[in-house]
Amino acid sequence: MVLTARDGEDVDRRLAVAALPEVRLEPLPRTDAAVLLGRVAPELGPALAERVLEHAAGNPLGVVELGEAVARAGGAALLPTWLPLSTRLERTFSGLVAELPAQTQELLLVAALDDGDDLDEMLDACRRVLPGEVGPDQIEPAVTSRLVQVDDRFRVRFRHPLLRSALYQAATAAQRRRVHAALAETVAADPERRVWHRAAAASGPDEALARELTETARRAGRRQAASIALAAFERAARLSEDRAARGRRLLAAVEAASEQGDAVTALRLLGEVEERDLTQTDRAWYGMMREVYLATGWTGGDRLSAFAEGVETMCRDGDTEMAVESVLAICLRVYWSNADPETAARLLAAAESLDGAADDPRLVAAVAQLAPVTRGAWCLERMLAIRAEDAANPREQYELGMGASALGACSLAASFYTAAAVGLRAQGRLGLLCKVLVSHAMNAAYLGDARTALTLVVEGEQLTRETRESNWAPTAWMVTGFARALRGDVDAARERADAAEAVLLPAGKHPLLALVRQLRGVAALAAGRPEEAFRELYRVFDPADNSYHPYTQFMLVGHLADAAVGCGALAELREVVAALTPVARECRSPALLLGVGYARAMLADEAAAFETALAADELVEWSFERARLQHAYGAWLRRQRRAADSRPLLRAAAATFDALGATAWADRSRAELRASGETLRRPVDLAQSLTPQEIQISRLAAEGLSNKEIAERLFLSPRTISTHLYRIYPKLGIKSRGELARVLAGAG
């Protein structure tokens, strides 16, 4: 016979006397639990899957039933402390409590609803609920049954996380309100906790309480606690008496859900918004959210004037925080909409009028996107100061990365994106992490670093699918195509350009087509077709073309110059340089300064011009641009029959291009070197033998991270990491992590 018994001290005593053989059922290892969850609820996003695994704590029934229940609920649980349980799970865990004394059961309910772990606090609240004396002895039956643990400092911990959810779900609404009211009185000295319990105890709308909870949500957002902000905004919306305020709070909750990558919750909350109740500004905000989540069509700059008016109203009313968030919500749209100057100027004036605009990283980043030319130099100065102070949080670092990218300060942007990704991973904010990875990858491609771009975008593209960030998917495709073009994989680049254009063109997102032209132009350069490259790239510079974008130009002048020189379009190139030279002087964009300097050298066609361009301070952080200049100068010297002088420049250019993974450009430098009388072999390229994800895992392993640490970074299982390494080693002809580090170091 096989007998089963629940864990507990009394069971242990009986088993010891019976001397029966025992098999203790331990929790499933996390990797196995993740595999099981993937089978029963494959549609769960990473954030919800992580939460299910945490709460199930290896209980197989918990993984199966909780995974299915959460999938049905769509992540709609209000508070972070509980999850919706299936009837079977609730009955299973509630049954563990049913045989305990009534006072113990009530004390456990208080413990389940308490956001703290102090036993004295729980006893105080319990005395407010139950008549008569409630003392520490009432917790002992639960300790004996091993339902809870109490340590030496009288802190209570549930032995299994799902028991808390079961107690919550089994209690009636009246019981829960009564306990929350008692807890609100008990923690009255802590306003932050008190407002939560008051909100949970409320039986109907309460606008004053909703305002308090909204402030709690905003504070949570500022300290990067997105899940708490989401719960607080949603609860505040439920308590709202002011219908316009309710709508705004729901929209804020949608934003918080988006940061976590919880598209299901974002869609649910968006569906609860009543547009007729919204203010004019909030209607514009709501319309843009519908475009993002419901694909209702892209309105470009149509809503910007309403948004500008709303931000001005917030500024007049002193609602600074909401004004800041509104400016942040709109600045990227302004950047990509070719907005009319009047509307952009109104938004800029509103942003600059806010208190602390020069010191708030969010506003500095917003101003950079609202006015890259007229405020570019000032923004760069402030961003460098902010980076030196190292005081920005991950959300602010993401915004600063976007602002620096808008100015063509790619090296600066990379430092912000790198820091943001680390913080957002730790916080589990996958929606923002997805945007950071894709943006960082594009930034790396602008720097000519195909290796880094491909490594970043493979994870970024995966997250766009998992978090349902469909608006970022075409950008991810174009980043991949850009990096592939740099490597010389022209067919793959064209496929990505075609796929992105098929999405952007019907949606009317014409300014974003600049990225398609950019991709096709670079791919044509890689294929040695300068006339085609010039035709594609020049469309970004032509105001009459639907692909025109005045700021993407900052990044493309160098590529345009190569194409123009290759096909003889020198007159058009001179016009572009003449138009952009004063812009570069005003905004101090590193990318634009380097591009204009390179184009001037190519047009001058003389040694002094190349020497001047190579002396530019900005080249220190732009390896690709330095190599491009070295190649051009070396090729010019070879044509002047100065072969010996050309070779060091061409060797250096080829080495840099190889290190960056810009294989098509490296091959061109090697061809020039051969023409000068010297042969240089192509080095072994890891990217040809490893996938982008394998390169990413290899780098982390070479840094000394364990399989578990790598798995946590990449949201994979340790077993998956082990499998990847098992495949990587034979590909590289190595057998250990130490050898891996040496191979990667040798490959640059």
XYZ file of C-alpha atoms in Angstrom:
748
model
C 0.000 0.000 0.000
C 0.995 3.579 -0.565
C -0.210 5.980 2.127
C -0.137 9.779 1.837
C -0.193 12.301 4.639
C 0.040 16.051 4.888
C 3.152 17.516 6.413
C 3.070 18.504 10.108
C 4.660 17.855 13.488
C 1.960 15.382 14.558
C 2.485 13.370 11.346
C 6.241 13.334 11.949
C 5.721 11.885 15.447
C 3.445 9.113 14.204
C 5.778 8.185 11.363
C 8.704 8.024 13.750
C 6.803 5.516 15.943
C 5.527 3.468 12.983
C 9.030 3.124 11.467
C 7.569 2.999 7.953
C 9.708 3.759 4.885
C 9.144 7.348 3.728
C 9.332 9.123 0.408
C 9.120 12.865 0.883
C 7.630 14.717 -2.090
C 9.769 17.805 -2.715
C 8.735 20.769 -4.905
C 9.442 20.623 -8.626
C 12.745 22.264 -9.612
C 12.103 25.671 -11.145
C 13.228 24.594 -14.615
C 10.794 21.652 -14.616
C 8.019 23.863 -13.261
C 8.659 26.304 -16.130
C 8.422 23.482 -18.675
C 5.123 22.311 -17.129
C 3.733 25.854 -17.136
C 4.731 26.256 -20.786
C 2.602 23.219 -21.637
C -0.547 24.226 -19.735
C -0.432 28.017 -20.342
C 1.860 28.745 -23.308
C 0.216 32.128 -23.951
C 1.349 33.662 -20.650
C 3.796 36.547 -21.051
C 7.139 36.445 -19.204
C 6.009 38.693 -16.338
C 2.892 36.656 -15.520
C 4.708 33.346 -16.025
C 7.376 34.470 -13.572
C 4.715 35.404 -11.054
C 2.923 32.065 -11.411
C 6.166 30.161 -10.859
C 6.952 32.270 -7.811
C 3.544 31.671 -6.232
C 3.306 27.992 -7.176
C 6.685 27.425 -5.487
C 7.186 24.092 -7.221
C 3.750 22.633 -6.378
C 2.696 20.761 -9.569
C -1.017 21.250 -8.907
C -0.309 24.921 -8.263
C 1.580 25.297 -11.553
C -1.189 23.659 -13.584
C -4.251 25.165 -11.929
C -2.780 28.586 -11.235
C -1.323 28.850 -14.729
C -4.717 28.132 -16.284
C -6.538 30.501 -13.893
C -4.132 33.380 -14.519
C -4.340 32.807 -18.277
C -8.127 33.124 -18.047
C -7.917 36.218 -15.839
C -5.402 37.856 -18.157
C -3.328 39.268 -15.348
C -6.283 41.164 -13.956
C -5.496 40.547 -10.272
C -5.682 43.846 -8.427
C -3.037 43.500 -5.753
C 0.468 42.053 -6.134
C -0.049 39.843 -3.053
C -2.560 37.418 -4.508
C -3.491 35.641 -7.701
C -6.853 34.238 -8.852
C -7.044 30.547 -7.943
C -9.107 27.834 -9.551
C -11.861 26.304 -7.415
C -9.777 23.147 -6.992
C -6.741 25.064 -5.778
C -8.776 27.242 -3.447
C -10.442 24.158 -1.959
C -7.106 22.343 -1.621
C -5.334 25.129 0.250
C -8.382 26.293 2.208
C -8.801 22.722 3.433
C -5.488 23.013 5.227
C -6.980 25.793 7.369
C -10.491 24.445 7.917
C -9.585 22.215 10.895
C -7.850 24.996 12.832
C -9.515 26.927 15.708
C -11.706 29.866 14.664
C -9.379 32.496 16.133
C -6.413 30.946 14.324
C -8.326 31.018 11.047
C -9.181 34.704 11.567
C -5.578 35.503 12.417
C -4.416 33.757 9.247
C -6.878 35.830 7.183
C -5.450 38.981 8.756
C -1.948 37.731 7.913
C -3.006 37.034 4.320
C -4.368 40.568 3.849
C -1.564 42.303 5.745
C 1.151 43.775 3.531
C 3.607 43.411 6.410
C 4.929 40.390 8.307
C 4.945 41.558 11.952
C 3.024 39.209 14.279
C 2.220 41.946 16.830
C 0.702 44.060 14.067
C -1.453 41.134 12.948
C -2.601 40.460 16.518
C -3.532 44.135 16.991
C -5.646 44.098 13.823
C -7.215 40.782 14.779
C -8.305 42.193 18.157
C -10.117 44.965 16.276
C -12.054 42.317 14.323
C -12.763 39.651 16.941
C -14.368 40.167 20.334
C -12.247 38.993 23.259
C -8.529 38.571 23.725
C -6.370 37.331 20.862
C -2.832 36.423 21.848
C 0.295 34.908 20.329
C -0.920 31.409 21.239
C -3.519 31.624 18.475
C -0.807 31.332 15.810
C 0.602 28.094 17.273
C -1.852 25.635 15.611
C -0.880 27.075 12.205
C 2.814 26.744 13.094
C 2.332 23.143 14.255
C 0.560 22.332 10.976
C 3.457 23.991 9.155
C 1.169 26.411 7.376
C 3.216 29.371 8.588
C 6.597 29.987 10.146
C 7.382 32.524 12.878
C 11.026 33.463 13.345
C 12.874 34.812 16.383
C 11.883 38.370 15.506
C 8.196 37.362 15.378
C 7.909 37.739 11.630
C 5.261 35.566 9.985
C 5.832 33.832 6.657
C 3.391 31.572 4.826
C 4.970 28.236 4.082
C 3.402 28.219 0.637
C 2.587 31.480 -1.239
C -0.685 30.080 -2.634
C -2.149 29.763 0.856
C -2.308 33.552 1.068
C -4.258 33.686 -2.207
C -6.551 30.859 -1.087
C -7.402 32.636 2.178
C -8.061 35.865 0.299
C -10.300 34.187 -2.247
C -12.221 32.065 0.252
C -13.134 35.075 2.414
C -16.302 37.023 1.673
C -16.113 40.626 0.492
C -17.496 41.758 3.873
C -14.807 39.798 5.743
C -12.059 41.280 3.613
C -13.343 44.832 4.066
C -13.587 44.348 7.819
C -9.992 43.088 8.039
C -8.634 45.832 5.785
C -10.420 48.471 7.893
C -8.814 47.022 11.018
C -5.392 46.998 9.355
C -5.869 50.623 8.245
C -6.347 51.600 11.901
C -3.392 49.478 13.000
C -0.933 51.034 10.495
C -2.293 54.581 10.822
C 1.244 55.890 11.444
C 2.264 54.798 7.930
C 0.191 56.854 5.415
C 1.400 54.837 2.392
C 0.180 51.525 3.825
C -2.913 53.032 5.406
C -4.263 54.332 2.104
C -3.979 50.859 0.551
C -6.005 49.253 3.333
C -8.544 52.088 3.324
C -8.943 51.616 -0.423
C -9.435 47.867 -0.010
C -11.987 48.455 2.772
C -14.018 50.994 0.778
C -17.487 49.778 -0.145
C -18.210 52.420 -2.802
C -16.774 55.369 -4.754
C -14.735 57.861 -2.735
C -13.092 60.638 -4.742
C -10.899 61.882 -1.896
C -9.549 58.385 -1.362
C -9.093 57.955 -5.113
C -6.938 61.102 -5.195
C -4.794 59.796 -2.337
C -4.340 56.474 -4.118
C -3.450 58.278 -7.348
C -0.633 60.062 -5.534
C 0.484 56.692 -4.162
C 0.535 55.353 -7.716
C 2.601 58.288 -8.932
C 5.092 57.871 -6.114
C 5.338 54.162 -6.932
C 5.982 55.048 -10.563
C 8.751 57.442 -9.581
C 10.466 54.735 -7.546
C 10.115 52.309 -10.472
C 7.532 50.038 -8.805
C 5.402 49.551 -11.915
C 3.263 46.703 -10.547
C 2.302 48.760 -7.483
C 1.585 51.777 -9.690
C -0.661 49.627 -11.884
C -2.615 48.278 -8.914
C -2.966 51.734 -7.352
C -4.117 53.459 -10.553
C -6.642 50.709 -11.231
C -8.026 50.772 -7.691
C -8.160 54.588 -7.806
C -10.189 54.354 -11.006
C -12.663 52.000 -9.295
C -13.091 54.492 -6.421
C -13.474 57.539 -8.670
C -16.567 59.696 -8.494
C -15.202 62.179 -11.056
C -15.688 60.410 -14.385
C -12.972 62.398 -16.184
C -10.507 61.577 -13.414
C -11.543 57.918 -13.639
C -10.672 57.880 -17.337
C -7.287 59.500 -16.751
C -6.466 56.991 -14.005
C -7.366 54.101 -16.273
C -5.080 55.520 -18.976
C -2.265 55.794 -16.441
C -2.892 52.167 -15.476
C -2.622 51.198 -19.160
C 0.808 52.885 -19.279
C 1.923 51.013 -16.145
C 0.756 47.698 -17.598
C 2.632 48.470 -20.817
C 5.865 49.077 -18.893
C 5.592 45.561 -17.481
C 4.884 44.072 -20.878
C 1.371 43.026 -19.804
C -0.514 43.723 -23.035
C -3.542 41.687 -21.925
C -4.145 43.906 -18.891
C -3.437 47.039 -20.929
C -6.105 46.031 -23.469
C -8.614 45.179 -20.740
C -8.158 48.531 -19.016
C -8.255 50.432 -22.296
C -11.601 48.797 -23.034
C -13.016 50.226 -19.791
C -12.292 53.832 -20.754
C -15.322 55.903 -21.783
C -14.055 58.446 -24.329
C -16.988 60.823 -23.817
C -15.936 61.357 -20.185
C -12.364 62.374 -21.013
C -10.870 65.839 -21.205
C -9.586 67.053 -24.565
C -5.988 66.148 -23.663
C -6.930 62.731 -22.375
C -8.899 62.050 -25.550
C -5.740 62.677 -27.552
C -3.830 60.373 -25.194
C -6.593 57.754 -25.437
C -6.593 57.958 -29.232
C -2.863 57.310 -29.398
C -3.179 54.365 -27.029
C -5.880 52.897 -29.247
C -3.496 53.255 -32.184
C -0.823 51.401 -30.231
C -2.928 48.572 -28.806
C -5.825 48.255 -31.243
C -4.083 49.222 -34.509
C -6.849 51.713 -35.352
C -4.598 53.629 -37.767
C -1.796 56.135 -37.338
C -2.862 59.771 -37.049
C 0.673 61.138 -37.043
C 0.571 64.798 -36.036
C -3.231 65.175 -36.118
C -3.654 64.971 -32.325
C -0.606 67.051 -31.431
C -2.312 70.439 -31.195
C -4.930 69.042 -28.779
C -2.145 67.523 -26.751
C -0.252 70.817 -26.698
C -3.355 72.632 -25.450
C -3.842 70.024 -22.736
C -0.247 70.266 -21.532
C -0.563 74.065 -21.397
C -3.703 73.670 -19.264
C -1.890 71.311 -16.876
C 0.941 73.808 -16.546
C -1.510 76.626 -15.722
C -3.302 74.416 -13.184
C -0.042 73.437 -11.491
C -0.406 69.708 -12.297
C 3.334 69.386 -12.895
C 3.693 65.623 -12.687
C 0.860 64.978 -15.128
C 2.298 67.601 -17.476
C 5.704 65.885 -17.391
C 4.165 62.483 -18.118
C 2.098 63.969 -20.953
C 5.153 65.578 -22.539
C 6.982 62.250 -22.290
C 4.044 60.447 -23.854
C 3.989 62.792 -26.866
C 7.637 63.711 -27.554
C 8.469 60.568 -29.553
C 5.338 61.083 -31.664
C 6.388 64.686 -32.336
C 9.851 63.488 -33.376
C 8.427 60.967 -35.865
C 5.526 63.066 -37.196
C 7.326 65.938 -38.946
C 5.125 68.120 -36.716
C 4.258 71.640 -37.764
C 6.617 74.193 -36.137
C 3.881 76.002 -34.187
C 2.656 72.879 -32.366
C 6.196 71.694 -31.628
C 7.060 75.163 -30.288
C 4.010 75.147 -27.972
C 4.954 71.778 -26.525
C 8.564 72.857 -26.148
C 7.544 76.061 -24.342
C 5.288 74.078 -22.008
C 8.063 71.573 -21.217
C 10.616 74.304 -20.544
C 8.189 76.223 -18.307
C 7.860 73.346 -15.832
C 9.685 73.619 -12.520
C 13.097 71.979 -12.559
C 13.050 71.405 -16.329
C 16.838 71.751 -16.555
C 17.400 69.160 -13.827
C 14.672 66.626 -14.575
C 16.221 63.903 -16.809
C 12.809 63.135 -18.278
C 12.278 66.695 -19.484
C 15.821 66.991 -20.843
C 15.168 63.834 -22.880
C 11.789 65.160 -24.044
C 13.233 68.513 -25.126
C 15.882 66.675 -27.162
C 13.124 64.959 -29.141
C 10.910 68.055 -29.408
C 13.672 70.346 -30.702
C 16.813 68.421 -31.758
C 18.255 71.395 -33.642
C 17.516 74.492 -31.572
C 18.015 72.765 -28.198
C 20.434 70.027 -29.241
C 23.646 71.578 -27.888
C 22.021 72.442 -24.538
C 20.540 68.930 -24.187
C 23.887 67.273 -24.896
C 25.536 69.370 -22.189
C 22.824 68.468 -19.661
C 22.894 64.772 -20.584
C 26.641 64.560 -20.060
C 26.207 66.159 -16.644
C 23.401 63.754 -15.730
C 25.512 60.770 -16.794
C 28.395 62.027 -14.644
C 26.075 62.358 -11.649
C 24.785 58.775 -12.194
C 21.509 59.610 -10.449
C 18.954 58.642 -13.124
C 16.691 55.628 -12.571
C 16.172 52.937 -15.277
C 13.070 54.615 -16.759
C 14.899 57.952 -16.931
C 17.957 56.255 -18.455
C 15.729 54.835 -21.174
C 14.258 58.283 -21.873
C 17.755 59.817 -21.926
C 18.889 57.137 -24.362
C 16.017 58.045 -26.660
C 16.885 61.741 -26.362
C 20.576 61.156 -27.074
C 19.686 58.986 -30.075
C 17.449 61.752 -31.414
C 20.480 64.050 -31.342
C 22.769 61.543 -33.055
C 24.870 61.156 -29.880
C 25.054 57.394 -30.282
C 27.890 56.664 -27.884
C 26.161 58.659 -25.145
C 22.874 56.915 -25.916
C 24.557 53.500 -25.653
C 25.723 54.252 -22.109
C 22.177 55.174 -21.061
C 20.603 52.159 -22.781
C 23.112 49.767 -21.195
C 22.374 51.058 -17.696
C 18.614 51.083 -18.333
C 18.585 47.447 -19.497
C 20.312 46.264 -16.305
C 17.816 48.063 -14.067
C 14.731 47.082 -16.053
C 15.736 43.415 -16.038
C 16.040 43.518 -12.275
C 12.601 45.132 -12.010
C 10.984 42.750 -14.510
C 9.636 45.643 -16.614
C 9.700 43.730 -19.872
C 7.628 46.205 -21.863
C 10.225 48.936 -21.378
C 13.104 46.455 -21.665
C 11.832 45.457 -25.110
C 11.985 49.089 -26.279
C 15.420 49.599 -24.748
C 16.890 46.558 -26.502
C 15.486 47.468 -29.921
C 16.533 51.121 -29.551
C 19.995 50.154 -28.330
C 20.375 47.760 -31.260
C 19.470 50.492 -33.766
C 21.920 52.797 -32.038
C 24.644 50.124 -32.349
C 23.884 49.762 -36.063
C 24.334 53.525 -36.502
C 27.733 53.108 -34.862
C 28.471 50.405 -37.452
C 28.619 47.721 -34.750
C 26.777 44.867 -36.450
C 27.817 42.338 -33.798
C 26.275 44.227 -30.888
C 23.205 45.177 -32.923
C 22.422 41.556 -33.798
C 23.062 40.350 -30.251
C 20.671 42.918 -28.793
C 17.937 42.741 -31.391
C 17.464 38.968 -31.222
C 16.232 39.310 -27.643
C 14.437 42.565 -28.397
C 12.510 40.999 -31.262
C 11.572 38.026 -29.093
C 10.215 40.399 -26.430
C 8.174 42.337 -29.000
C 6.325 39.077 -29.631
C 6.005 38.043 -25.992
C 4.815 41.460 -24.823
C 2.744 42.046 -27.977
C 4.518 45.327 -28.723
C 3.474 45.128 -32.365
C 4.386 48.770 -33.050
C 8.020 48.018 -32.227
C 8.206 44.876 -34.358
C 8.878 46.671 -37.702
C 11.674 48.658 -36.037
C 13.205 45.422 -34.770
C 13.012 43.949 -38.278
C 14.753 46.998 -39.721
C 17.503 46.867 -37.108
C 18.152 43.241 -37.992
C 18.194 44.151 -41.683
C 20.555 47.083 -41.071
C 23.022 44.864 -39.199
C 22.727 42.155 -41.871
C 23.425 44.763 -44.552
C 26.599 45.832 -42.739
C 27.648 42.182 -42.754
C 26.953 41.918 -46.481
C 23.854 39.709 -46.205
C 21.954 41.820 -48.711
C 19.081 39.421 -49.379
C 18.198 39.189 -45.684
C 18.340 42.977 -45.413
C 15.947 43.427 -48.327
C 13.505 40.907 -46.884
C 13.371 42.883 -43.659
C 12.907 46.162 -45.517
C 10.018 44.703 -47.539
C 8.347 43.299 -44.408
C 8.582 46.626 -42.564
C 7.337 48.658 -45.533
C 4.342 46.322 -45.902
C 3.298 47.312 -42.365
C 4.255 51.004 -42.322
C 2.941 52.126 -45.706
C -0.716 50.980 -45.341
C -0.762 52.404 -41.797
C 0.267 55.828 -43.100
C 3.412 55.956 -40.948
C 5.299 57.775 -43.668
C 8.087 59.440 -41.647
C 9.070 55.978 -40.385
C 9.646 54.959 -43.995
C 12.932 56.860 -43.619
C 14.184 53.759 -41.801
C 13.178 51.594 -44.780
C 15.092 53.890 -47.182
C 18.027 53.820 -44.803
C 18.034 50.020 -44.784
C 17.727 49.658 -48.543
C 20.387 52.299 -49.112
C 22.929 50.638 -46.828
C 22.131 47.234 -48.357
C 22.747 48.652 -51.853
C 26.081 50.095 -50.687
C 27.051 46.695 -49.285
C 26.176 45.132 -52.648
C 28.313 47.659 -54.539
C 25.393 49.479 -56.202
C 26.003 53.174 -55.371
C 23.415 54.589 -57.773
C 20.635 52.528 -56.189
C 21.956 53.431 -52.728
C 21.907 57.143 -53.516
C 18.394 56.945 -54.933
C 17.096 55.306 -51.736
C 19.019 57.451 -49.242
C 18.343 60.773 -50.957
C 14.594 60.309 -50.436
C 15.144 60.857 -46.692
C 16.632 64.298 -47.529
C 13.906 65.348 -49.985
C 11.057 67.319 -48.307
C 8.749 66.420 -51.219
C 9.139 62.670 -50.567
C 6.907 60.729 -48.183
C 10.044 59.175 -46.623
C 11.472 62.576 -45.667
C 12.660 62.872 -42.081
C 14.881 65.794 -41.030
C 16.525 64.008 -38.091
C 17.227 60.576 -39.577
C 19.365 62.618 -41.966
C 21.817 63.194 -39.091
C 22.753 59.511 -39.238
C 22.929 59.068 -43.021
C 25.194 61.799 -44.403
C 28.237 59.515 -44.452
C 26.402 56.745 -46.284
C 24.901 59.304 -48.676
C 28.378 60.673 -49.401
C 29.708 57.198 -50.254
C 26.774 56.595 -52.590
C 27.024 60.055 -54.217
C 30.765 59.741 -54.887
C 30.243 56.226 -56.226
C 27.607 57.298 -58.773
C 28.742 60.838 -59.482
C 25.885 62.696 -57.748
C 28.291 65.320 -56.400
C 26.078 68.353 -57.094
C 23.255 66.907 -54.988
C 25.722 66.026 -52.235
C 27.067 69.605 -52.180
C 23.517 70.925 -51.746
C 22.918 68.571 -48.801
C 26.228 69.540 -47.152
C 25.520 73.255 -47.629
C 22.078 72.880 -46.043
C 23.224 70.767 -43.081
C 26.468 72.538 -42.193
C 24.769 75.381 -40.235
C 22.434 72.812 -38.619
C 25.453 70.814 -37.418
C 27.076 73.961 -35.991
C 23.900 74.834 -34.091
C 22.878 71.457 -32.670
C 26.372 69.915 -32.249
C 25.056 66.466 -33.177
C 28.127 64.163 -33.202
C 26.693 62.041 -36.022
C 25.893 65.075 -38.168
C 29.253 66.779 -37.501
C 31.105 63.606 -38.514
C 28.890 63.021 -41.544
C 29.300 66.567 -42.847
C 33.063 66.422 -42.193
C 33.354 63.154 -44.105
C 31.278 64.467 -47.016
C 33.434 67.592 -47.225
C 36.585 65.471 -47.378
C 35.118 63.319 -50.140
C 34.077 66.397 -52.122
C 37.434 68.136 -51.649
C 39.326 65.060 -52.891
C 42.655 66.149 -51.381
C 44.955 64.940 -48.580
C 44.521 68.010 -46.350
C 40.739 67.512 -46.227
C 41.116 63.873 -45.158
C 43.692 64.830 -42.514
C 41.339 67.479 -41.120
C 38.432 65.045 -40.976
C 40.571 62.403 -39.212
C 41.513 64.964 -36.535
C 37.874 65.508 -35.453
C 37.371 65.049 -31.694
C 34.098 63.187 -32.215
C 35.902 60.274 -33.926
C 37.192 58.992 -30.581
C 33.888 57.179 -29.934
C 32.963 56.410 -33.561
C 35.153 53.524 -34.698
C 33.163 52.855 -37.860
C 33.386 56.467 -39.017
C 37.135 56.558 -38.339
C 37.539 53.345 -40.357
C 35.384 54.788 -43.145
C 37.688 57.829 -43.331
C 40.810 55.659 -43.195
C 39.468 53.540 -46.037
C 38.561 56.560 -48.157
C 41.919 58.246 -47.507
C 43.834 55.019 -48.152
C 41.961 54.444 -51.409
C 42.683 58.053 -52.438
C 46.397 57.603 -51.681
C 46.499 54.388 -53.710
C 44.940 56.197 -56.665
C 47.656 58.835 -56.311
C 50.216 55.995 -56.682
C 51.234 56.243 -53.030
C 50.654 52.558 -52.304
C 53.053 52.349 -49.346
C 51.296 55.271 -47.617
C 47.865 53.772 -48.265
C 48.496 50.360 -46.672
C 48.559 51.294 -42.944
C 45.272 53.164 -43.344
C 43.626 50.317 -45.238
C 44.891 47.698 -42.770
C 43.531 49.715 -39.856
C 40.196 50.199 -41.609
C 39.833 46.483 -42.382
C 40.714 45.520 -38.785
C 38.119 47.911 -37.354
C 35.391 46.837 -39.773
C 36.125 43.179 -38.956
C 35.952 43.850 -35.218
C 32.573 45.545 -35.646
C 31.238 42.764 -37.858
C 30.844 45.155 -40.823
C 32.100 42.435 -43.158
C 31.013 44.108 -46.410
C 33.063 47.201 -45.581
C 36.034 45.110 -44.371
C 36.041 43.172 -47.651
C 36.150 46.460 -49.551
C 39.197 47.585 -47.545
C 40.892 44.229 -48.199
C 40.200 44.651 -51.935
C 41.858 48.083 -51.919
C 44.763 46.617 -49.972
C 45.214 43.894 -52.595
C 45.228 46.571 -55.286
C 48.037 48.274 -53.347
C 50.095 45.074 -53.470
C 49.347 43.558 -50.049
C 47.047 40.658 -49.113
C 45.091 40.486 -45.856
C 43.078 37.394 -44.954
C 39.577 37.594 -43.578
C 39.632 36.539 -39.871
C 37.469 33.793 -38.417
C 34.066 35.302 -37.699
C 32.168 33.917 -34.719
C 28.930 35.388 -36.010
C 29.124 33.081 -39.023
C 29.250 29.998 -36.810
C 27.056 31.107 -33.874
C 23.519 32.464 -33.774
C 22.989 35.915 -32.212
C 21.549 34.287 -29.081
C 24.524 31.925 -28.845
C 26.871 34.917 -29.102
C 24.934 36.625 -26.310
C 25.141 33.534 -24.090
C 28.824 33.075 -24.951
C 29.648 36.625 -23.900
C 27.874 36.265 -20.574
C 29.513 32.893 -19.911
C 32.915 34.345 -20.779
C 32.293 37.115 -18.227
C 32.069 34.417 -15.558
C 28.309 34.242 -15.057
C 26.857 30.884 -14.043
C 24.144 29.148 -16.074
C 21.596 30.253 -13.488
C 22.737 33.885 -13.658
C 22.652 33.867 -17.472
C 19.170 32.317 -17.389
C 17.923 35.088 -15.081
C 19.396 37.761 -17.367
C 17.791 36.341 -20.504
C 14.542 35.003 -18.963
C 15.422 31.444 -19.975
C 15.909 28.291 -17.931
C 19.370 27.124 -16.753
C 18.773 23.902 -18.692
C 18.299 25.909 -21.906
C 21.564 27.772 -21.234
C 23.347 24.460 -20.665
C 21.972 23.109 -23.949
C 23.165 26.189 -25.839
C 26.676 25.925 -24.365
C 26.727 22.215 -25.256
C 26.179 23.249 -28.886
C 28.505 26.268 -28.793
C 31.675 24.476 -27.637
C 31.948 22.054 -30.615
C 31.240 24.889 -33.060
C 34.244 26.778 -31.708
C 36.427 23.700 -31.163
C 36.698 24.260 -27.411
C 35.762 22.390 -24.244
C 35.564 24.906 -21.388
C 34.457 28.367 -20.281
C 38.094 29.422 -19.958
C 38.731 28.588 -23.602
C 35.524 30.406 -24.509
C 36.804 33.614 -22.914
C 40.072 33.363 -24.856
C 38.281 32.723 -28.172
C 35.969 35.699 -27.670
C 38.877 37.939 -26.695
C 40.735 36.901 -29.821
C 37.661 37.579 -31.959
C 37.258 41.091 -30.567
